[in-house]
Amino acid sequence: MTAQHLHSAGLRLAIAVAMLVLALAGTAGAHEIRPAYLQIDQVGTSRFSVLWRTPLLSGMRLPVVLQFSDRVENVTEPTDRQLPDSIVERRIVDAAGGLPGQRIDFVGLQATITDVLVRVKLEDGTVTTTLVRPSQPWIDIQARQSSLQVVKVFVVSGIEHILFGFDHLLFVAALMLIVRRWGMLLKTVTAFTVAHSITLTCATLGWVNLPSGPVEIMIAFSIVLVGAEIIRMERGGTSMAIEWPWIVAFFFGLLHGFGFAGALADFGLPQGDIPLALFSFNVGVELGQLMFIAAILLAVSALRRIVEVPRGTIVASAYVIGIVAAFWTIERLHSTFA
């Protein structure tokens, strides 16, 4: 085995195992892991519309209670609406003197592993976005975020989105099975990065808009196609995806970028810091992607000398990936057009 070739026994096994784990994890549905979400919009001098969404875990509501300071009073009582994956609570509150400078507690968050994404929009159009963690289950509302806070929030959000986006990771892992050389791997990953950076930017800034349903369907179907190409390669065939994988990575990367943009739209971009927030989220996505690739390559280093891949492992893995991705495709078709 030469250092140039990626298809060593260890690499094949490491990526095959990674693909199988991702596929099994993803059978619960890609993009279903979300933090709790608090959205506060100022609708008057001292009045605010509050939307509090908590995810359902195994059918149970996340045991976290939203608690405002004593200076905040309910104008309307909270009303709940249950969705398939979460419960949404709405109410109107009155905050004497405004919300900036006041604290909101998330009682019970410290006993979970769930984050809370907080988005506050003031009457002057100022938007702040903050990620609250169980280690510090509260937030002090600010009139404006510092640049460092914007970078921190959106880099972390980008990393978490890609690491919990099983379909995106599965696509990257499948590409790694097709690529044969280190140089081509770098070229392929770079093409994927450039492509989804383009569409992420264009969609987030409103220059190009595509409906999320068809985009998510095509993302899932792209994994089916790459799985088929893995089988073709293992059987000695050739195609554009096998000979020039970077072209395929670029084309499908454009689709995946629209998927990233959908997640970023949920966060809301802070007014005045849109370029910084967009750049930081993109950096986070890339860091998460590189962390995933590095984890596979580290596994290669550990397994290369001690493990031999059973015959047929790659083909079997490709079939599993194809089946799971086909399931995602059908599920998303049903959700979109039913």
Tab-separated table of C-alpha atoms in Angstrom:
chain	number	residue	atom	x	y	z
A	1	MET	CA	0.000	0.000	0.000
A	2	THR	CA	1.341	3.456	-0.937
A	3	ALA	CA	0.793	6.676	0.998
A	4	GLN	CA	-0.906	8.049	-2.111
A	5	HIS	CA	-3.784	5.609	-2.161
A	6	LEU	CA	-6.725	6.011	0.178
A	7	HIS	CA	-8.267	2.613	-0.426
A	8	SER	CA	-6.247	0.790	2.184
A	9	ALA	CA	-7.900	-1.849	4.324
A	10	GLY	CA	-8.060	0.444	7.350
A	11	LEU	CA	-9.576	3.315	5.389
A	12	ARG	CA	-12.204	1.160	3.768
A	13	LEU	CA	-13.257	-0.289	7.099
A	14	ALA	CA	-13.199	3.045	8.940
A	15	ILE	CA	-15.352	4.791	6.354
A	16	ALA	CA	-17.663	1.809	5.960
A	17	VAL	CA	-18.239	1.711	9.715
A	18	ALA	CA	-18.756	5.481	9.784
A	19	MET	CA	-21.314	5.233	6.984
A	20	LEU	CA	-23.190	2.426	8.712
A	21	VAL	CA	-23.269	4.285	12.032
A	22	LEU	CA	-24.476	7.455	10.343
A	23	ALA	CA	-27.111	5.554	8.419
A	24	LEU	CA	-28.458	3.821	11.500
A	25	ALA	CA	-28.402	7.051	13.486
A	26	GLY	CA	-30.085	8.823	10.622
A	27	THR	CA	-33.012	6.415	10.403
A	28	ALA	CA	-34.604	8.592	13.032
A	29	GLY	CA	-34.571	11.333	10.398
A	30	ALA	CA	-31.892	13.741	9.306
A	31	HIS	CA	-32.019	17.285	10.660
A	32	GLU	CA	-34.317	16.241	13.522
A	33	ILE	CA	-31.890	17.237	16.271
A	34	ARG	CA	-32.644	20.817	17.194
A	35	PRO	CA	-32.084	22.972	20.256
A	36	ALA	CA	-34.957	24.527	22.137
A	37	TYR	CA	-35.860	27.881	20.620
A	38	LEU	CA	-36.973	31.170	22.173
A	39	GLN	CA	-38.054	33.993	19.877
A	40	ILE	CA	-38.946	37.398	21.300
A	41	ASP	CA	-40.225	40.189	19.029
A	42	GLN	CA	-40.970	43.673	20.290
A	43	VAL	CA	-44.494	44.679	19.232
A	44	GLY	CA	-44.907	47.859	21.264
A	45	THR	CA	-43.141	50.234	23.607
A	46	SER	CA	-42.990	47.669	26.397
A	47	ARG	CA	-44.761	44.679	24.872
A	48	PHE	CA	-43.175	41.604	23.353
A	49	SER	CA	-44.424	38.563	21.463
A	50	VAL	CA	-42.889	35.375	22.875
A	51	LEU	CA	-42.557	32.055	21.039
A	52	TRP	CA	-41.069	29.229	23.109
A	53	ARG	CA	-40.472	25.946	21.281
A	54	THR	CA	-39.279	22.876	23.165
A	55	PRO	CA	-38.376	19.627	21.368
A	56	LEU	CA	-40.073	16.326	22.098
A	57	LEU	CA	-37.683	13.616	23.233
A	58	SER	CA	-39.168	10.120	22.949
A	59	GLY	CA	-42.583	11.751	22.886
A	60	MET	CA	-41.969	13.721	26.082
A	61	ARG	CA	-41.601	17.490	26.364
A	62	LEU	CA	-38.164	18.786	27.278
A	63	PRO	CA	-38.330	19.414	31.069
A	64	VAL	CA	-37.296	23.079	30.853
A	65	VAL	CA	-39.411	25.968	32.143
A	66	LEU	CA	-39.112	29.492	30.788
A	67	GLN	CA	-38.882	32.042	33.618
A	68	PHE	CA	-38.818	35.828	33.167
A	69	SER	CA	-37.812	38.355	35.805
A	70	ASP	CA	-40.394	39.902	38.160
A	71	ARG	CA	-40.564	42.998	35.959
A	72	VAL	CA	-42.113	40.973	33.112
A	73	GLU	CA	-45.835	40.209	33.264
A	74	ASN	CA	-48.091	38.168	31.032
A	75	VAL	CA	-50.559	40.169	28.937
A	76	THR	CA	-52.010	36.974	27.470
A	77	GLU	CA	-51.797	33.536	29.045
A	78	PRO	CA	-49.485	30.981	27.368
A	79	THR	CA	-51.154	28.797	24.725
A	80	ASP	CA	-49.599	25.515	23.564
A	81	ARG	CA	-49.624	23.839	20.183
A	82	GLN	CA	-48.144	20.371	19.707
A	83	LEU	CA	-46.196	19.647	16.529
A	84	PRO	CA	-44.758	16.257	15.492
A	85	ASP	CA	-41.332	17.064	16.958
A	86	SER	CA	-41.936	19.889	19.437
A	87	ILE	CA	-44.386	21.938	21.489
A	88	VAL	CA	-44.788	25.620	20.685
A	89	GLU	CA	-45.946	28.029	23.370
A	90	ARG	CA	-47.022	31.595	22.543
A	91	ARG	CA	-47.849	34.593	24.705
A	92	ILE	CA	-47.612	38.376	24.903
A	93	VAL	CA	-45.667	39.913	27.799
A	94	ASP	CA	-45.185	43.425	29.112
A	95	ALA	CA	-41.685	44.409	30.264
A	96	ALA	CA	-41.553	47.692	32.151
A	97	GLY	CA	-38.538	49.619	30.898
A	98	GLY	CA	-37.910	47.132	28.079
A	99	LEU	CA	-36.147	43.761	27.987
A	100	PRO	CA	-32.488	44.826	27.547
A	101	GLY	CA	-30.673	44.361	30.850
A	102	GLN	CA	-33.135	41.777	32.167
A	103	ARG	CA	-32.436	38.084	32.776
A	104	ILE	CA	-34.349	35.083	31.462
A	105	ASP	CA	-33.836	31.748	33.237
A	106	PHE	CA	-34.319	28.294	31.719
A	107	VAL	CA	-35.180	26.265	34.801
A	108	GLY	CA	-34.188	22.619	34.430
A	109	LEU	CA	-31.875	23.155	31.447
A	110	GLN	CA	-28.831	22.276	33.557
A	111	ALA	CA	-30.166	18.725	33.897
A	112	THR	CA	-30.292	18.212	30.102
A	113	ILE	CA	-27.822	18.129	27.207
A	114	THR	CA	-29.947	20.471	25.084
A	115	ASP	CA	-29.004	24.022	24.117
A	116	VAL	CA	-31.450	26.912	23.739
A	117	LEU	CA	-31.252	29.245	20.772
A	118	VAL	CA	-32.514	32.715	21.738
A	119	ARG	CA	-33.433	35.289	19.091
A	120	VAL	CA	-34.532	38.763	20.152
A	121	LYS	CA	-35.771	41.424	17.724
A	122	LEU	CA	-36.275	44.933	19.065
A	123	GLU	CA	-38.548	47.623	17.671
A	124	ASP	CA	-35.661	49.425	15.924
A	125	GLY	CA	-34.894	46.267	13.911
A	126	THR	CA	-31.909	45.180	16.015
A	127	VAL	CA	-31.630	41.378	16.145
A	128	THR	CA	-29.479	39.434	18.592
A	129	THR	CA	-28.966	35.678	18.532
A	130	THR	CA	-27.516	33.796	21.491
A	131	LEU	CA	-26.903	30.123	22.260
A	132	VAL	CA	-27.628	29.217	25.898
A	133	ARG	CA	-25.977	26.065	27.257
A	134	PRO	CA	-26.872	23.825	30.220
A	135	SER	CA	-23.700	24.947	32.033
A	136	GLN	CA	-25.146	28.489	32.207
A	137	PRO	CA	-28.937	28.176	31.950
A	138	TRP	CA	-29.815	31.853	31.677
A	139	ILE	CA	-29.397	34.855	29.416
A	140	ASP	CA	-29.054	38.562	30.110
A	141	ILE	CA	-30.780	40.364	27.251
A	142	GLN	CA	-28.538	42.864	25.494
A	143	ALA	CA	-29.451	45.763	23.225
A	144	ARG	CA	-26.663	44.729	20.853
A	145	GLN	CA	-24.141	41.919	20.593
A	146	SER	CA	-20.414	42.450	20.306
A	147	SER	CA	-18.630	41.167	17.214
A	148	LEU	CA	-16.913	38.488	19.306
A	149	GLN	CA	-20.271	37.231	20.585
A	150	VAL	CA	-21.613	37.047	17.034
A	151	VAL	CA	-18.589	35.029	15.903
A	152	LYS	CA	-18.846	32.636	18.841
A	153	VAL	CA	-22.568	31.995	18.456
A	154	PHE	CA	-22.511	31.397	14.700
A	155	VAL	CA	-19.306	29.345	14.571
A	156	VAL	CA	-20.665	27.012	17.252
A	157	SER	CA	-24.044	26.856	15.502
A	158	GLY	CA	-22.355	25.934	12.213
A	159	ILE	CA	-20.313	23.179	13.840
A	160	GLU	CA	-23.337	21.715	15.599
A	161	HIS	CA	-25.456	21.864	12.459
A	162	ILE	CA	-23.013	19.861	10.345
A	163	LEU	CA	-22.158	17.348	13.085
A	164	PHE	CA	-25.852	16.622	13.674
A	165	GLY	CA	-26.710	16.747	9.974
A	166	PHE	CA	-26.454	13.030	9.287
A	167	ASP	CA	-27.322	13.372	5.616
A	168	HIS	CA	-24.514	15.884	4.984
A	169	LEU	CA	-21.977	13.724	6.832
A	170	LEU	CA	-23.153	10.626	5.031
A	171	PHE	CA	-22.615	12.354	1.695
A	172	VAL	CA	-19.057	13.360	2.675
A	173	ALA	CA	-18.257	9.836	3.869
A	174	ALA	CA	-19.593	8.362	0.627
A	175	LEU	CA	-17.392	10.707	-1.390
A	176	MET	CA	-14.384	9.555	0.614
A	177	LEU	CA	-15.088	5.980	-0.459
A	178	ILE	CA	-14.999	6.967	-4.125
A	179	VAL	CA	-11.878	9.145	-3.991
A	180	ARG	CA	-8.658	7.229	-4.555
A	181	ARG	CA	-5.847	9.687	-3.848
A	182	TRP	CA	-5.021	12.318	-1.245
A	183	GLY	CA	-4.739	15.034	-3.865
A	184	MET	CA	-8.132	14.185	-5.308
A	185	LEU	CA	-9.629	14.044	-1.813
A	186	LEU	CA	-8.432	17.590	-1.162
A	187	LYS	CA	-9.799	18.740	-4.508
A	188	THR	CA	-13.148	17.033	-3.926
A	189	VAL	CA	-13.629	18.392	-0.413
A	190	THR	CA	-12.624	21.876	-1.599
A	191	ALA	CA	-15.154	21.720	-4.445
A	192	PHE	CA	-17.894	20.678	-2.014
A	193	THR	CA	-16.919	23.516	0.345
A	194	VAL	CA	-16.837	26.182	-2.364
A	195	ALA	CA	-20.178	25.052	-3.798
A	196	HIS	CA	-22.191	25.036	-0.602
A	197	SER	CA	-20.546	28.291	0.482
A	198	ILE	CA	-21.857	29.926	-2.700
A	199	THR	CA	-25.458	28.807	-2.283
A	200	LEU	CA	-25.424	29.344	1.486
A	201	THR	CA	-24.431	32.967	0.917
A	202	CYS	CA	-26.818	33.572	-1.983
A	203	ALA	CA	-29.809	32.005	-0.224
A	204	THR	CA	-29.151	33.688	3.121
A	205	LEU	CA	-28.854	37.125	1.519
A	206	GLY	CA	-32.034	36.525	-0.481
A	207	TRP	CA	-30.393	36.544	-3.910
A	208	VAL	CA	-31.633	33.018	-4.726
A	209	ASN	CA	-34.552	31.265	-3.081
A	210	LEU	CA	-35.612	27.639	-3.417
A	211	PRO	CA	-38.361	25.904	-1.424
A	212	SER	CA	-36.864	23.845	1.380
A	213	GLY	CA	-38.958	20.720	0.701
A	214	PRO	CA	-37.612	19.933	-2.792
A	215	VAL	CA	-34.081	20.873	-1.675
A	216	GLU	CA	-34.164	18.375	1.207
A	217	ILE	CA	-35.536	15.712	-1.153
A	218	MET	CA	-32.668	16.258	-3.602
A	219	ILE	CA	-30.085	16.200	-0.805
A	220	ALA	CA	-31.308	12.768	0.255
A	221	PHE	CA	-31.438	11.558	-3.354
A	222	SER	CA	-27.864	12.755	-3.939
A	223	ILE	CA	-26.736	10.215	-1.342
A	224	VAL	CA	-28.614	7.461	-3.179
A	225	LEU	CA	-26.767	8.357	-6.386
A	226	VAL	CA	-23.350	8.391	-4.718
A	227	GLY	CA	-24.121	5.018	-3.107
A	228	ALA	CA	-24.853	3.605	-6.554
A	229	GLU	CA	-21.529	4.966	-7.808
A	230	ILE	CA	-19.678	3.201	-4.973
A	231	ILE	CA	-21.171	-0.109	-6.092
A	232	ARG	CA	-20.320	0.643	-9.724
A	233	MET	CA	-16.700	1.372	-8.752
A	234	GLU	CA	-16.367	-1.787	-6.655
A	235	ARG	CA	-17.572	-3.835	-9.627
A	236	GLY	CA	-14.934	-2.334	-11.902
A	237	GLY	CA	-17.113	0.215	-13.661
A	238	THR	CA	-16.378	3.842	-14.308
A	239	SER	CA	-18.344	7.069	-14.594
A	240	MET	CA	-17.919	10.821	-14.211
A	241	ALA	CA	-18.425	10.524	-10.452
A	242	ILE	CA	-15.618	7.966	-10.250
A	243	GLU	CA	-13.186	9.691	-12.607
A	244	TRP	CA	-13.959	13.321	-11.623
A	245	PRO	CA	-15.564	13.169	-8.164
A	246	TRP	CA	-14.867	16.861	-7.541
A	247	ILE	CA	-17.360	17.809	-10.270
A	248	VAL	CA	-20.089	15.738	-8.620
A	249	ALA	CA	-19.111	17.134	-5.205
A	250	PHE	CA	-19.441	20.678	-6.531
A	251	PHE	CA	-22.833	20.059	-8.166
A	252	PHE	CA	-24.367	18.403	-5.119
A	253	GLY	CA	-22.596	20.868	-2.824
A	254	LEU	CA	-24.783	23.572	-4.340
A	255	LEU	CA	-27.841	21.672	-3.110
A	256	HIS	CA	-26.387	21.079	0.348
A	257	GLY	CA	-25.692	24.807	0.662
A	258	PHE	CA	-29.414	25.512	0.374
A	259	GLY	CA	-29.936	23.025	3.208
A	260	PHE	CA	-27.450	24.900	5.390
A	261	ALA	CA	-29.202	28.160	4.536
A	262	GLY	CA	-32.474	26.758	5.843
A	263	ALA	CA	-30.887	26.136	9.233
A	264	LEU	CA	-29.281	29.577	9.277
A	265	ALA	CA	-32.646	31.180	8.501
A	266	ASP	CA	-34.011	29.692	11.738
A	267	PHE	CA	-31.326	31.520	13.717
A	268	GLY	CA	-31.969	34.960	12.302
A	269	LEU	CA	-29.058	37.178	11.328
A	270	PRO	CA	-28.189	40.128	13.570
A	271	GLN	CA	-28.767	43.448	11.858
A	272	GLY	CA	-25.494	45.284	11.284
A	273	ASP	CA	-23.459	42.077	11.549
A	274	ILE	CA	-24.936	40.018	8.701
A	275	PRO	CA	-21.637	39.484	6.800
A	276	LEU	CA	-19.825	38.511	10.014
A	277	ALA	CA	-22.593	36.127	11.119
A	278	LEU	CA	-22.773	34.519	7.686
A	279	PHE	CA	-19.014	34.099	7.491
A	280	SER	CA	-18.845	32.684	11.031
A	281	PHE	CA	-21.600	30.137	10.377
A	282	ASN	CA	-19.842	29.042	7.190
A	283	VAL	CA	-16.558	28.681	9.089
A	284	GLY	CA	-18.362	26.577	11.688
A	285	VAL	CA	-19.800	24.300	9.010
A	286	GLU	CA	-16.338	23.798	7.522
A	287	LEU	CA	-14.740	23.152	10.901
A	288	GLY	CA	-17.384	20.531	11.646
A	289	GLN	CA	-16.824	18.905	8.278
A	290	LEU	CA	-13.060	18.826	8.808
A	291	MET	CA	-13.551	17.378	12.296
A	292	PHE	CA	-15.582	14.553	10.789
A	293	ILE	CA	-13.001	13.848	8.082
A	294	ALA	CA	-10.184	13.998	10.634
A	295	ALA	CA	-12.013	11.527	12.877
A	296	ILE	CA	-12.226	9.048	10.002
A	297	LEU	CA	-8.572	9.499	9.075
A	298	LEU	CA	-7.508	9.057	12.714
A	299	ALA	CA	-9.494	5.829	12.781
A	300	VAL	CA	-7.617	4.794	9.638
A	301	SER	CA	-4.307	5.352	11.383
A	302	ALA	CA	-5.397	3.156	14.279
A	303	LEU	CA	-6.952	0.358	12.216
A	304	ARG	CA	-4.745	0.175	9.145
A	305	ARG	CA	-2.220	-2.279	10.600
A	306	ILE	CA	-4.544	-4.496	12.611
A	307	VAL	CA	-7.775	-4.892	10.652
A	308	GLU	CA	-8.544	-6.493	7.331
A	309	VAL	CA	-11.792	-5.623	5.632
A	310	PRO	CA	-14.143	-8.572	5.079
A	311	ARG	CA	-14.877	-9.098	1.437
A	312	GLY	CA	-17.982	-7.293	0.331
A	313	THR	CA	-18.013	-4.775	3.206
A	314	ILE	CA	-17.945	-1.752	0.917
A	315	VAL	CA	-20.726	-3.006	-1.341
A	316	ALA	CA	-22.850	-3.976	1.659
A	317	SER	CA	-22.289	-0.538	3.190
A	318	ALA	CA	-23.247	1.152	-0.073
A	319	TYR	CA	-26.500	-0.806	-0.157
A	320	VAL	CA	-27.298	0.180	3.431
A	321	ILE	CA	-26.550	3.833	2.673
A	322	GLY	CA	-28.662	3.714	-0.473
A	323	ILE	CA	-31.605	2.155	1.334
A	324	VAL	CA	-31.503	4.669	4.177
A	325	ALA	CA	-31.102	7.607	1.783
A	326	ALA	CA	-33.985	6.259	-0.324
A	327	PHE	CA	-36.094	6.107	2.831
A	328	TRP	CA	-35.222	9.750	3.571
A	329	THR	CA	-36.145	10.655	-0.009
A	330	ILE	CA	-39.557	8.985	0.199
A	331	GLU	CA	-40.196	10.396	3.677
A	332	ARG	CA	-39.403	13.915	2.504
A	333	LEU	CA	-41.495	13.482	-0.631
A	334	HIS	CA	-44.431	12.523	1.555
A	335	SER	CA	-43.845	15.407	3.976
A	336	THR	CA	-43.556	17.923	1.147
A	337	PHE	CA	-46.383	16.875	-1.144
A	338	ALA	CA	-48.797	14.985	1.106
